[in-house]
mmCIF file of C-alpha atoms in Angstrom:
data_model
loop_
_atom_site.group_PDB
_atom_site.id
_atom_site.type_symbol
_atom_site.label_atom_id
_atom_site.label_comp_id
_atom_site.label_asym_id
_atom_site.label_seq_id
_atom_site.Cartn_x
_atom_site.Cartn_y
_atom_site.Cartn_z
ATOM 1 C CA MET A 1 0.000 0.000 0.000
ATOM 2 C CA LYS A 2 1.398 3.413 -0.951
ATOM 3 C CA PHE A 3 0.978 6.142 1.617
ATOM 4 C CA SER A 4 -0.257 9.555 0.627
ATOM 5 C CA SER A 5 2.888 11.404 1.696
ATOM 6 C CA ARG A 6 6.467 10.804 2.596
ATOM 7 C CA LEU A 7 5.858 11.841 6.220
ATOM 8 C CA CYS A 8 3.987 9.472 8.526
ATOM 9 C CA THR A 9 2.409 10.602 11.782
ATOM 10 C CA LEU A 10 1.853 8.263 14.694
ATOM 11 C CA ASN A 11 -0.795 9.371 17.157
ATOM 12 C CA VAL A 12 -0.112 7.338 20.291
ATOM 13 C CA GLY A 13 -2.507 8.107 23.112
ATOM 14 C CA GLY A 14 -3.089 11.641 21.805
ATOM 15 C CA ARG A 15 0.601 12.438 21.339
ATOM 16 C CA ARG A 16 1.934 12.798 17.805
ATOM 17 C CA PHE A 17 5.243 11.401 16.521
ATOM 18 C CA CYS A 18 6.347 12.217 12.962
ATOM 19 C CA PHE A 19 8.689 9.970 10.959
ATOM 20 C CA PRO A 20 9.783 9.726 7.338
ATOM 21 C CA ALA A 21 8.123 6.772 5.644
ATOM 22 C CA ASP A 22 11.487 5.241 4.738
ATOM 23 C CA LEU A 23 12.621 5.408 8.360
ATOM 24 C CA MET A 24 9.576 3.516 9.583
ATOM 25 C CA LYS A 25 10.563 0.566 7.414
ATOM 26 C CA ARG A 26 13.891 0.264 9.262
ATOM 27 C CA LEU A 27 12.599 0.692 12.815
ATOM 28 C CA PRO A 28 13.170 -2.384 15.035
ATOM 29 C CA LEU A 29 9.476 -2.290 15.967
ATOM 30 C CA SER A 30 7.743 -5.060 14.074
ATOM 31 C CA ARG A 31 4.282 -3.492 14.291
ATOM 32 C CA LEU A 32 5.427 -0.288 12.566
ATOM 33 C CA SER A 33 7.547 -2.056 9.942
ATOM 34 C CA ARG A 34 4.558 -4.238 9.015
ATOM 35 C CA LEU A 35 2.506 -1.153 8.166
ATOM 36 C CA HIS A 36 4.367 -0.772 4.868
ATOM 37 C CA ARG A 37 3.556 -4.326 3.859
ATOM 38 C CA CYS A 38 -0.190 -3.804 4.156
ATOM 39 C CA GLY A 39 -2.005 -4.019 0.842
ATOM 40 C CA SER A 40 -5.270 -2.381 1.872
ATOM 41 C CA GLU A 41 -6.721 -0.121 4.512
ATOM 42 C CA SER A 42 -8.429 -3.064 6.184
ATOM 43 C CA GLU A 43 -5.036 -4.665 6.768
ATOM 44 C CA LEU A 44 -3.814 -1.387 8.259
ATOM 45 C CA LEU A 45 -6.672 -1.386 10.752
ATOM 46 C CA GLU A 46 -5.508 -4.794 11.991
ATOM 47 C CA LEU A 47 -2.256 -3.149 13.119
ATOM 48 C CA CYS A 48 -3.545 0.231 14.293
ATOM 49 C CA ASP A 49 -6.788 1.499 15.779
ATOM 50 C CA ASP A 50 -7.580 4.069 13.082
ATOM 51 C CA TYR A 51 -6.047 5.659 9.993
ATOM 52 C CA ASP A 52 -6.522 9.112 8.465
ATOM 53 C CA ARG A 53 -5.664 8.940 4.774
ATOM 54 C CA ASP A 54 -5.738 12.718 4.241
ATOM 55 C CA ARG A 55 -3.130 13.426 6.938
ATOM 56 C CA ASN A 56 -1.446 10.027 6.671
ATOM 57 C CA GLU A 57 -1.878 9.631 10.421
ATOM 58 C CA PHE A 58 -2.006 6.338 12.310
ATOM 59 C CA PHE A 59 -3.866 6.179 15.609
ATOM 60 C CA PHE A 60 -2.837 3.857 18.428
ATOM 61 C CA ASP A 61 -4.754 3.705 21.699
ATOM 62 C CA ARG A 62 -1.631 2.968 23.742
ATOM 63 C CA HIS A 63 0.439 4.552 26.516
ATOM 64 C CA SER A 64 2.160 7.632 25.045
ATOM 65 C CA GLU A 65 4.891 7.939 27.690
ATOM 66 C CA ALA A 66 5.846 4.278 27.316
ATOM 67 C CA PHE A 67 6.120 4.781 23.551
ATOM 68 C CA SER A 68 8.375 7.790 24.166
ATOM 69 C CA PHE A 69 10.769 5.592 26.158
ATOM 70 C CA ILE A 70 10.637 2.969 23.415
ATOM 71 C CA MET A 71 11.590 5.605 20.841
ATOM 72 C CA LEU A 72 14.521 6.606 23.052
ATOM 73 C CA TYR A 73 15.621 2.989 22.832
ATOM 74 C CA VAL A 74 15.382 3.171 19.034
ATOM 75 C CA GLN A 75 17.596 6.269 19.028
ATOM 76 C CA HIS A 76 20.157 5.369 21.698
ATOM 77 C CA GLY A 77 19.960 1.572 21.982
ATOM 78 C CA LYS A 78 19.144 1.443 25.717
ATOM 79 C CA LEU A 79 15.707 0.538 27.046
ATOM 80 C CA ARG A 80 14.658 1.056 30.663
ATOM 81 C CA PHE A 81 11.371 1.126 32.527
ATOM 82 C CA VAL A 82 9.283 4.263 32.712
ATOM 83 C CA PRO A 83 9.495 5.719 36.239
ATOM 84 C CA HIS A 84 6.341 5.315 38.322
ATOM 85 C CA MET A 85 4.869 2.846 35.826
ATOM 86 C CA CYS A 86 4.083 -0.791 36.501
ATOM 87 C CA GLU A 87 6.725 -3.112 35.052
ATOM 88 C CA LEU A 88 4.096 -5.472 33.680
ATOM 89 C CA SER A 89 2.231 -2.637 31.970
ATOM 90 C CA PHE A 90 5.399 -1.391 30.322
ATOM 91 C CA TYR A 91 6.295 -4.950 29.316
ATOM 92 C CA ASN A 92 2.874 -5.258 27.707
ATOM 93 C CA GLU A 93 3.555 -2.067 25.726
ATOM 94 C CA MET A 94 6.933 -3.458 24.644
ATOM 95 C CA LEU A 95 5.374 -6.646 23.340
ATOM 96 C CA TYR A 96 2.665 -4.697 21.530
ATOM 97 C CA TRP A 97 5.264 -2.752 19.560
ATOM 98 C CA GLY A 98 7.373 -5.842 18.857
ATOM 99 C CA LEU A 99 10.112 -5.777 21.514
ATOM 100 C CA GLU A 100 11.160 -8.549 23.888
ATOM 101 C CA SER A 101 12.409 -8.642 27.458
ATOM 102 C CA SER A 102 15.938 -9.240 26.157
ATOM 103 C CA ASP A 103 15.923 -5.656 24.799
ATOM 104 C CA LEU A 104 15.797 -4.281 28.353
ATOM 105 C CA GLN A 105 18.895 -3.333 30.283
ATOM 106 C CA PRO A 106 20.110 -6.092 32.664
ATOM 107 C CA CYS A 107 18.935 -4.244 35.770
ATOM 108 C CA CYS A 108 15.443 -3.855 34.329
ATOM 109 C CA GLN A 109 15.458 -7.475 33.172
ATOM 110 C CA ARG A 110 16.015 -8.609 36.751
ATOM 111 C CA ARG A 111 13.172 -6.392 37.981
ATOM 112 C CA LEU A 112 10.847 -7.769 35.339
ATOM 113 C CA ASP A 113 11.866 -11.355 36.018
ATOM 114 C CA ASP A 114 11.224 -10.935 39.731
ATOM 115 C CA CYS A 115 7.855 -9.335 39.058
ATOM 116 C CA LEU A 116 6.840 -12.102 36.632
ATOM 117 C CA SER A 117 7.917 -14.772 39.118
ATOM 118 C CA ASP A 118 6.019 -13.179 41.991
ATOM 119 C CA CYS A 119 2.816 -12.517 40.075
ATOM 120 C CA PHE A 120 3.098 -15.451 37.643
ATOM 121 C CA VAL A 121 1.698 -13.194 34.937
ATOM 122 C CA HIS A 122 3.157 -13.250 31.432
ATOM 123 C CA PHE A 123 2.371 -11.233 28.358
ATOM 124 C CA PHE A 124 3.227 -12.117 24.801
ATOM 125 C CA PRO A 125 2.804 -10.296 21.504
ATOM 126 C CA GLU A 126 -0.675 -10.285 20.130
ATOM 127 C CA GLU A 127 -1.086 -12.754 17.323
ATOM 128 C CA GLU A 128 -2.403 -11.548 14.041
ATOM 129 C CA GLN A 129 -6.092 -12.195 13.724
ATOM 130 C CA ARG A 130 -7.021 -14.077 10.600
ATOM 131 C CA ASP A 131 -10.359 -14.248 8.909
ATOM 132 C CA PRO A 132 -11.641 -17.834 8.792
ATOM 133 C CA GLU A 133 -12.286 -17.363 5.098
ATOM 134 C CA GLU A 134 -8.658 -16.486 4.328
ATOM 135 C CA PRO A 135 -6.416 -19.124 2.705
ATOM 136 C CA GLN A 136 -4.154 -19.215 5.798
ATOM 137 C CA SER A 137 -6.976 -20.826 7.782
ATOM 138 C CA ASN A 138 -7.788 -23.590 5.319
ATOM 139 C CA TRP A 139 -6.491 -27.152 5.330
ATOM 140 C CA LEU A 140 -2.969 -25.972 4.452
ATOM 141 C CA GLU A 141 -2.784 -23.945 7.660
ATOM 142 C CA TYR A 142 -4.202 -26.894 9.576
ATOM 143 C CA MET A 143 -1.502 -29.150 8.131
ATOM 144 C CA ARG A 144 1.191 -26.636 9.014
ATOM 145 C CA ARG A 145 0.047 -26.440 12.620
ATOM 146 C CA THR A 146 -0.276 -30.196 12.824
ATOM 147 C CA PHE A 147 3.362 -30.736 11.863
ATOM 148 C CA GLU A 148 4.936 -27.612 13.370
ATOM 149 C CA GLU A 149 2.999 -27.276 16.649
ATOM 150 C CA PRO A 150 2.748 -30.635 18.452
ATOM 151 C CA THR A 151 0.197 -29.361 20.997
ATOM 152 C CA SER A 152 -2.185 -27.666 18.562
ATOM 153 C CA SER A 153 -4.564 -30.615 18.153
ATOM 154 C CA LEU A 154 -5.043 -34.303 18.893
ATOM 155 C CA MET A 155 -3.709 -35.257 15.469
ATOM 156 C CA ALA A 156 -0.607 -33.134 16.052
ATOM 157 C CA GLN A 157 0.001 -34.893 19.371
ATOM 158 C CA ILE A 158 -0.347 -38.294 17.701
ATOM 159 C CA LEU A 159 2.114 -37.352 14.943
ATOM 160 C CA ALA A 160 4.541 -35.942 17.506
ATOM 161 C CA SER A 161 4.342 -39.150 19.526
ATOM 162 C CA VAL A 162 4.970 -41.267 16.432
ATOM 163 C CA SER A 163 7.930 -39.075 15.511
ATOM 164 C CA VAL A 164 9.400 -39.466 19.015
ATOM 165 C CA VAL A 165 8.988 -43.248 18.769
ATOM 166 C CA PHE A 166 10.838 -43.310 15.449
ATOM 167 C CA VAL A 167 13.620 -41.146 16.895
ATOM 168 C CA VAL A 168 14.025 -43.487 19.875
ATOM 169 C CA ILE A 169 14.028 -46.561 17.630
ATOM 170 C CA SER A 170 16.586 -45.063 15.246
ATOM 171 C CA ILE A 171 18.911 -44.058 18.092
ATOM 172 C CA PHE A 172 18.573 -47.496 19.686
ATOM 173 C CA MET A 173 19.363 -49.244 16.394
ATOM 174 C CA LEU A 174 22.336 -46.960 15.801
ATOM 175 C CA CYS A 175 23.764 -47.806 19.231
ATOM 176 C CA ALA A 176 22.959 -51.521 18.956
ATOM 177 C CA SER A 177 24.625 -51.780 15.536
ATOM 178 C CA THR A 178 27.993 -51.209 17.201
ATOM 179 C CA LEU A 179 27.604 -54.292 19.437
ATOM 180 C CA PRO A 180 29.525 -57.420 18.288
ATOM 181 C CA ASP A 181 26.447 -59.634 18.651
ATOM 182 C CA TRP A 182 24.503 -57.401 16.245
ATOM 183 C CA LYS A 183 26.983 -57.709 13.383
ATOM 184 C CA THR A 184 25.721 -61.014 11.989
ATOM 185 C CA ALA A 185 24.237 -61.157 8.501
ATOM 186 C CA GLU A 186 20.673 -61.669 9.764
ATOM 187 C CA THR A 187 20.718 -58.804 12.248
ATOM 188 C CA VAL A 188 22.373 -56.504 9.710
ATOM 189 C CA ASP A 189 19.527 -57.090 7.257
ATOM 190 C CA GLN A 190 16.927 -56.460 9.955
ATOM 191 C CA HIS A 191 18.753 -53.311 11.004
ATOM 192 C CA ARG A 192 18.735 -52.023 7.424
ATOM 193 C CA ILE A 193 14.995 -52.578 7.084
ATOM 194 C CA ILE A 194 14.205 -50.762 10.339
ATOM 195 C CA GLU A 195 16.613 -47.980 9.428
ATOM 196 C CA ALA A 196 14.994 -47.549 6.011
ATOM 197 C CA VAL A 197 11.534 -47.303 7.611
ATOM 198 C CA CYS A 198 12.727 -44.652 10.075
ATOM 199 C CA ILE A 199 14.452 -42.652 7.351
ATOM 200 C CA GLY A 200 11.332 -42.889 5.210
ATOM 201 C CA TRP A 201 9.250 -41.401 8.028
ATOM 202 C CA PHE A 202 11.737 -38.595 8.676
ATOM 203 C CA THR A 203 11.976 -37.789 4.980
ATOM 204 C CA ALA A 204 8.201 -37.706 4.495
ATOM 205 C CA GLU A 205 7.804 -35.535 7.595
ATOM 206 C CA CYS A 206 10.457 -33.084 6.419
ATOM 207 C CA VAL A 207 9.022 -32.877 2.884
ATOM 208 C CA VAL A 208 5.462 -32.278 4.114
ATOM 209 C CA ARG A 209 6.606 -29.607 6.548
ATOM 210 C CA PHE A 210 8.505 -27.891 3.745
ATOM 211 C CA LEU A 211 5.499 -27.974 1.399
ATOM 212 C CA VAL A 212 3.055 -26.523 3.934
ATOM 213 C CA SER A 213 5.439 -23.890 5.333
ATOM 214 C CA ARG A 214 4.550 -20.234 4.777
ATOM 215 C CA ASP A 215 8.061 -19.076 3.896
ATOM 216 C CA LYS A 216 10.238 -21.666 2.160
ATOM 217 C CA CYS A 217 13.445 -19.627 2.609
ATOM 218 C CA GLU A 218 12.785 -19.150 6.309
ATOM 219 C CA PHE A 219 12.090 -22.870 6.618
ATOM 220 C CA VAL A 220 15.503 -23.739 5.163
ATOM 221 C CA ARG A 221 17.285 -21.272 7.483
ATOM 222 C CA ARG A 222 15.851 -22.655 10.724
ATOM 223 C CA PRO A 223 18.448 -24.504 12.812
ATOM 224 C CA LEU A 224 16.210 -27.496 13.573
ATOM 225 C CA ASN A 225 15.441 -27.977 9.894
ATOM 226 C CA ILE A 226 19.144 -27.851 9.047
ATOM 227 C CA ILE A 227 19.743 -30.522 11.691
ATOM 228 C CA ASP A 228 16.996 -32.637 10.102
ATOM 229 C CA LEU A 229 18.800 -32.472 6.761
ATOM 230 C CA LEU A 230 22.125 -33.339 8.390
ATOM 231 C CA ALA A 231 20.490 -36.380 9.962
ATOM 232 C CA ILE A 232 18.729 -37.581 6.807
ATOM 233 C CA MET A 233 21.284 -36.918 4.067
ATOM 234 C CA PRO A 234 24.030 -39.317 5.351
ATOM 235 C CA TYR A 235 21.685 -42.274 4.843
ATOM 236 C CA TYR A 236 21.077 -41.460 1.183
ATOM 237 C CA VAL A 237 24.751 -40.685 0.643
ATOM 238 C CA SER A 238 25.792 -44.006 2.179
ATOM 239 C CA VAL A 239 23.185 -45.917 0.141
ATOM 240 C CA THR A 240 24.380 -44.184 -3.029
ATOM 241 C CA MET A 241 28.018 -44.995 -2.272
ATOM 242 C CA THR A 242 27.109 -48.623 -1.569
ATOM 243 C CA MET A 243 25.306 -48.890 -4.889
ATOM 244 C CA LEU A 244 28.207 -47.294 -6.771
ATOM 245 C CA THR A 245 31.117 -49.059 -5.060
ATOM 246 C CA GLY A 246 29.557 -52.422 -4.233
ATOM 247 C CA GLU A 247 29.444 -54.367 -0.994
ATOM 248 C CA ASN A 248 32.888 -55.980 -1.358
ATOM 249 C CA SER A 249 34.885 -53.135 -2.779
ATOM 250 C CA GLN A 250 38.002 -51.841 -1.118
ATOM 251 C CA LEU A 251 36.252 -48.609 -0.134
ATOM 252 C CA GLN A 252 33.409 -50.564 1.419
ATOM 253 C CA ARG A 253 35.797 -52.770 3.378
ATOM 254 C CA ALA A 254 37.661 -49.751 4.670
ATOM 255 C CA GLY A 255 34.316 -48.161 5.468
ATOM 256 C CA VAL A 256 35.784 -45.016 7.015
ATOM 257 C CA THR A 257 33.627 -42.614 5.051
ATOM 258 C CA LEU A 258 30.494 -44.678 5.543
ATOM 259 C CA ARG A 259 31.099 -45.037 9.277
ATOM 260 C CA VAL A 260 31.505 -41.284 9.602
ATOM 261 C CA LEU A 261 28.294 -40.693 7.692
ATOM 262 C CA ARG A 262 26.488 -43.282 9.776
ATOM 263 C CA MET A 263 27.563 -41.655 13.018
ATOM 264 C CA LEU A 264 26.170 -38.337 11.813
ATOM 265 C CA ARG A 265 22.729 -39.837 12.301
ATOM 266 C CA ILE A 266 23.154 -39.218 16.008
ATOM 267 C CA PHE A 267 21.729 -35.789 15.146
ATOM 268 C CA TRP A 268 18.357 -37.517 15.227
ATOM 269 C CA VAL A 269 18.327 -37.069 18.987
ATOM 270 C CA ILE A 270 18.189 -33.290 18.486
ATOM 271 C CA LYS A 271 14.842 -33.771 16.721
ATOM 272 C CA LEU A 272 13.414 -34.312 20.188
ATOM 273 C CA ALA A 273 13.771 -30.554 20.712
ATOM 274 C CA ARG A 274 10.591 -30.114 18.654
ATOM 275 C CA HIS A 275 8.590 -31.946 21.287
ATOM 276 C CA PHE A 276 10.318 -31.213 24.604
ATOM 277 C CA LEU A 277 10.304 -27.799 26.222
ATOM 278 C CA GLY A 278 13.527 -28.453 28.122
ATOM 279 C CA LEU A 279 15.618 -28.909 24.972
ATOM 280 C CA GLN A 280 14.040 -25.816 23.422
ATOM 281 C CA THR A 281 14.918 -23.857 26.552
ATOM 282 C CA LEU A 282 18.501 -25.072 26.386
ATOM 283 C CA GLY A 283 18.868 -24.046 22.745
ATOM 284 C CA LEU A 284 17.324 -20.619 23.307
ATOM 285 C CA THR A 285 19.529 -20.053 26.366
ATOM 286 C CA LEU A 286 22.701 -20.912 24.456
ATOM 287 C CA ARG A 287 21.679 -18.577 21.653
ATOM 288 C CA ARG A 288 21.033 -15.675 24.006
ATOM 289 C CA CYS A 289 24.106 -16.318 26.189
ATOM 290 C CA TYR A 290 26.715 -16.745 23.490
ATOM 291 C CA ARG A 291 28.615 -13.735 24.863
ATOM 292 C CA GLU A 292 28.772 -15.289 28.320
ATOM 293 C CA MET A 293 29.850 -18.596 26.797
ATOM 294 C CA MET A 294 32.622 -16.860 24.877
ATOM 295 C CA MET A 295 33.672 -15.071 28.054
ATOM 296 C CA LEU A 296 33.835 -18.418 29.875
ATOM 297 C CA LEU A 297 35.952 -19.861 27.060
ATOM 298 C CA VAL A 298 38.349 -16.909 27.239
ATOM 299 C CA PHE A 299 38.697 -17.367 31.014
ATOM 300 C CA ILE A 300 39.567 -21.029 30.588
ATOM 301 C CA CYS A 301 42.041 -20.396 27.762
ATOM 302 C CA VAL A 302 43.898 -17.682 29.686
ATOM 303 C CA ALA A 303 44.105 -19.784 32.848
ATOM 304 C CA MET A 304 45.133 -22.836 30.845
ATOM 305 C CA ALA A 305 47.986 -20.953 29.193
ATOM 306 C CA ILE A 306 49.304 -19.653 32.528
ATOM 307 C CA PHE A 307 49.000 -22.815 34.635
ATOM 308 C CA SER A 308 50.207 -25.191 31.908
ATOM 309 C CA ALA A 309 53.387 -23.166 31.397
ATOM 310 C CA LEU A 310 54.052 -23.024 35.149
ATOM 311 C CA ALA A 311 53.258 -26.730 35.614
ATOM 312 C CA GLN A 312 55.633 -27.732 32.822
ATOM 313 C CA LEU A 313 58.379 -25.612 34.365
ATOM 314 C CA LEU A 314 57.938 -26.864 37.943
ATOM 315 C CA GLU A 315 57.408 -30.534 37.139
ATOM 316 C CA HIS A 316 59.768 -31.035 34.206
ATOM 317 C CA GLY A 317 61.579 -27.905 33.106
ATOM 318 C CA LEU A 318 63.739 -27.527 36.236
ATOM 319 C CA ASP A 319 65.082 -31.086 35.966
ATOM 320 C CA LEU A 320 64.977 -32.427 32.429
ATOM 321 C CA GLU A 321 66.437 -35.846 33.286
ATOM 322 C CA THR A 322 64.449 -36.935 36.352
ATOM 323 C CA GLY A 323 61.465 -34.600 35.996
ATOM 324 C CA ASN A 324 57.866 -35.742 35.686
ATOM 325 C CA GLN A 325 57.557 -36.977 32.109
ATOM 326 C CA ASP A 326 53.808 -36.437 32.094
ATOM 327 C CA TYR A 327 54.551 -32.705 31.965
ATOM 328 C CA ALA A 328 57.194 -32.922 29.253
ATOM 329 C CA SER A 329 55.470 -30.267 27.156
ATOM 330 C CA ILE A 330 53.038 -27.393 27.648
ATOM 331 C CA PRO A 331 50.312 -29.008 25.458
ATOM 332 C CA ALA A 332 50.506 -32.121 27.658
ATOM 333 C CA ALA A 333 50.169 -29.946 30.768
ATOM 334 C CA CYS A 334 47.092 -28.262 29.255
ATOM 335 C CA TRP A 335 45.155 -31.503 29.683
ATOM 336 C CA TRP A 336 46.029 -31.551 33.385
ATOM 337 C CA VAL A 337 44.920 -27.916 33.731
ATOM 338 C CA ILE A 338 41.521 -28.607 32.136
ATOM 339 C CA ILE A 339 40.686 -31.619 34.305
ATOM 340 C CA SER A 340 41.915 -29.740 37.391
ATOM 341 C CA MET A 341 39.969 -26.522 36.740
ATOM 342 C CA THR A 342 36.787 -28.481 36.119
ATOM 343 C CA THR A 343 37.472 -30.543 39.304
ATOM 344 C CA VAL A 344 37.259 -33.801 37.332
ATOM 345 C CA GLY A 345 40.721 -35.168 38.170
ATOM 346 C CA TYR A 346 41.025 -38.430 36.235
ATOM 347 C CA GLY A 347 44.293 -39.237 38.015
ATOM 348 C CA ASP A 348 46.131 -40.139 34.816
ATOM 349 C CA MET A 349 48.668 -37.370 35.511
ATOM 350 C CA TYR A 350 49.368 -35.400 38.675
ATOM 351 C CA PRO A 351 52.177 -33.247 40.120
ATOM 352 C CA VAL A 352 54.753 -34.871 42.408
ATOM 353 C CA THR A 353 56.787 -31.878 43.557
ATOM 354 C CA VAL A 354 55.733 -29.635 46.412
ATOM 355 C CA ALA A 355 55.666 -26.571 44.170
ATOM 356 C CA GLY A 356 53.614 -28.468 41.580
ATOM 357 C CA ARG A 357 51.049 -29.526 44.177
ATOM 358 C CA VAL A 358 50.713 -25.967 45.453
ATOM 359 C CA LEU A 359 50.198 -24.865 41.855
ATOM 360 C CA GLY A 360 47.590 -27.619 41.444
ATOM 361 C CA GLY A 361 45.655 -26.332 44.434
ATOM 362 C CA LEU A 362 45.674 -22.819 43.042
ATOM 363 C CA CYS A 363 44.571 -24.179 39.677
ATOM 364 C CA VAL A 364 41.579 -25.955 41.227
ATOM 365 C CA LEU A 365 40.534 -22.895 43.263
ATOM 366 C CA SER A 366 40.845 -20.549 40.287
ATOM 367 C CA GLY A 367 38.822 -22.951 38.164
ATOM 368 C CA ILE A 368 35.959 -22.923 40.664
ATOM 369 C CA VAL A 369 35.954 -19.121 40.753
ATOM 370 C CA LEU A 370 36.305 -18.572 36.999
ATOM 371 C CA LEU A 371 33.637 -21.115 36.075
ATOM 372 C CA ALA A 372 31.195 -19.668 38.625
ATOM 373 C CA LEU A 373 31.411 -16.077 37.345
ATOM 374 C CA PRO A 374 29.336 -16.425 34.111
ATOM 375 C CA ILE A 375 27.008 -19.099 35.529
ATOM 376 C CA THR A 376 24.774 -16.491 37.193
ATOM 377 C CA PHE A 377 24.028 -14.793 33.872
ATOM 378 C CA ILE A 378 23.436 -18.108 32.128
ATOM 379 C CA TYR A 379 21.119 -19.312 34.903
ATOM 380 C CA HIS A 380 19.109 -16.075 34.824
ATOM 381 C CA SER A 381 18.685 -16.394 31.075
ATOM 382 C CA PHE A 382 17.706 -20.058 31.361
ATOM 383 C CA VAL A 383 14.942 -19.290 33.877
ATOM 384 C CA GLN A 384 13.668 -16.442 31.726
ATOM 385 C CA CYS A 385 13.660 -18.555 28.548
ATOM 386 C CA TYR A 386 11.871 -21.394 30.345
ATOM 387 C CA HIS A 387 9.103 -19.092 31.591
ATOM 388 C CA GLU A 388 8.698 -17.521 28.156
ATOM 389 C CA LEU A 389 8.471 -20.815 26.278
ATOM 390 C CA LYS A 390 6.211 -22.421 28.869
ATOM 391 C CA VAL A 391 3.624 -19.652 28.917
ATOM 392 C CA ARG A 392 3.868 -19.123 25.162
ATOM 393 C CA SER A 393 3.039 -22.778 24.673
ATOM 394 C CA ALA A 394 0.089 -22.489 27.066
ATOM 395 C CA ARG A 395 -1.184 -19.408 25.278
ATOM 396 C CA CYS A 396 -0.807 -21.103 21.902
ATOM 397 C CA ASN A 397 -2.833 -24.076 23.121
ATOM 398 C CA HIS A 398 -5.505 -21.715 24.461
ATOM 399 C CA SER A 399 -5.745 -19.831 21.161
ATOM 400 C CA HIS A 400 -6.022 -23.099 19.229
ATOM 401 C CA SER A 401 -8.810 -24.306 21.513
ATOM 402 C CA LEU A 402 -10.698 -21.044 21.015
ATOM 403 C CA SER A 403 -10.278 -21.327 17.236
ATOM 404 C CA ALA A 404 -11.613 -24.854 17.311
ATOM 405 C CA GLU A 405 -14.651 -23.725 19.326
ATOM 406 C CA LEU A 406 -15.353 -20.922 16.847
ATOM 407 C CA VAL A 407 -15.155 -23.312 13.921
ATOM 408 C CA ASN A 408 -17.506 -25.753 15.607
#
């Protein structure tokens, strides 16, 4: 839809905000950026409360002061709560405009998390309302929800359960195929049949989900879908190589490439993340806490470089002939540093000199301190992600139940 002028006016709670039309497209507020993709005035009214074509003015019956703070975040990149305003109310305004709790400053995130935990109240962005007559609500949309949202209907739960059963069977067969008793000709043939059935199910599921997806490019870019392809493709590659090289060829007897491809099927276990909230929480936490994870890695690398060099010097470098040969090099000492900092202590190598043992004690204590520093941030993010996914799933189930009642 083409707007009548280059200048757009947002009337939020009686307060006007003027923006160039091109700037609104680039704002990190999903509700405003979607205005330019509307094809008719009726679609505009789904995103705003009213629209004046003559003045090119959009009306939003929302909190004007909260929107002012959100615009400050757009300009300066820092978002904090409005003074003397309820945290939950401001969070609701954030979600309306397309922001998440992760956009808040850490201090405000803690306040919001405490408030959500105390009140057990969660808000999530309003879903776009669809007309039952639109194509998105026909059988294609039903198929998409059935395969993408395991809790949307009884059929979706049945398909999710069948998929979990196939994942468990495939993982069990992959593990059992490495046992000596399972390498007879009869068991190998049975294993191939079961494996082919499981791969057939996974392939059909992936193809159907691709066909009914709204955005094919977005479907290909999703991490879980990439993992599905990584889990399925090795089977077809190995079957193709077997057909081309033969069962008794030198390449088949060596089997290095095929064994590597076969082990890649362990990625099937990650498919369980589609059906279990805990795995989804873990993945979302790792994605949000990659900075903390990198910081933890830097801590370990710095400490490993220092303690390994000192351990090699104290245990071996001062006496090259009778020194501890386990610490003959710094890379060898790095292994001792890792198992000491993580308090694992396999006992395969240990210091024998007094100075080396003192250094080992310092290494263990520093490992406890360094590993504990980023854990607080990671734990806070994990709790927040778990609450978000749990209540979002509950809200999704509630919306699906209401849609089913309306249809009936």
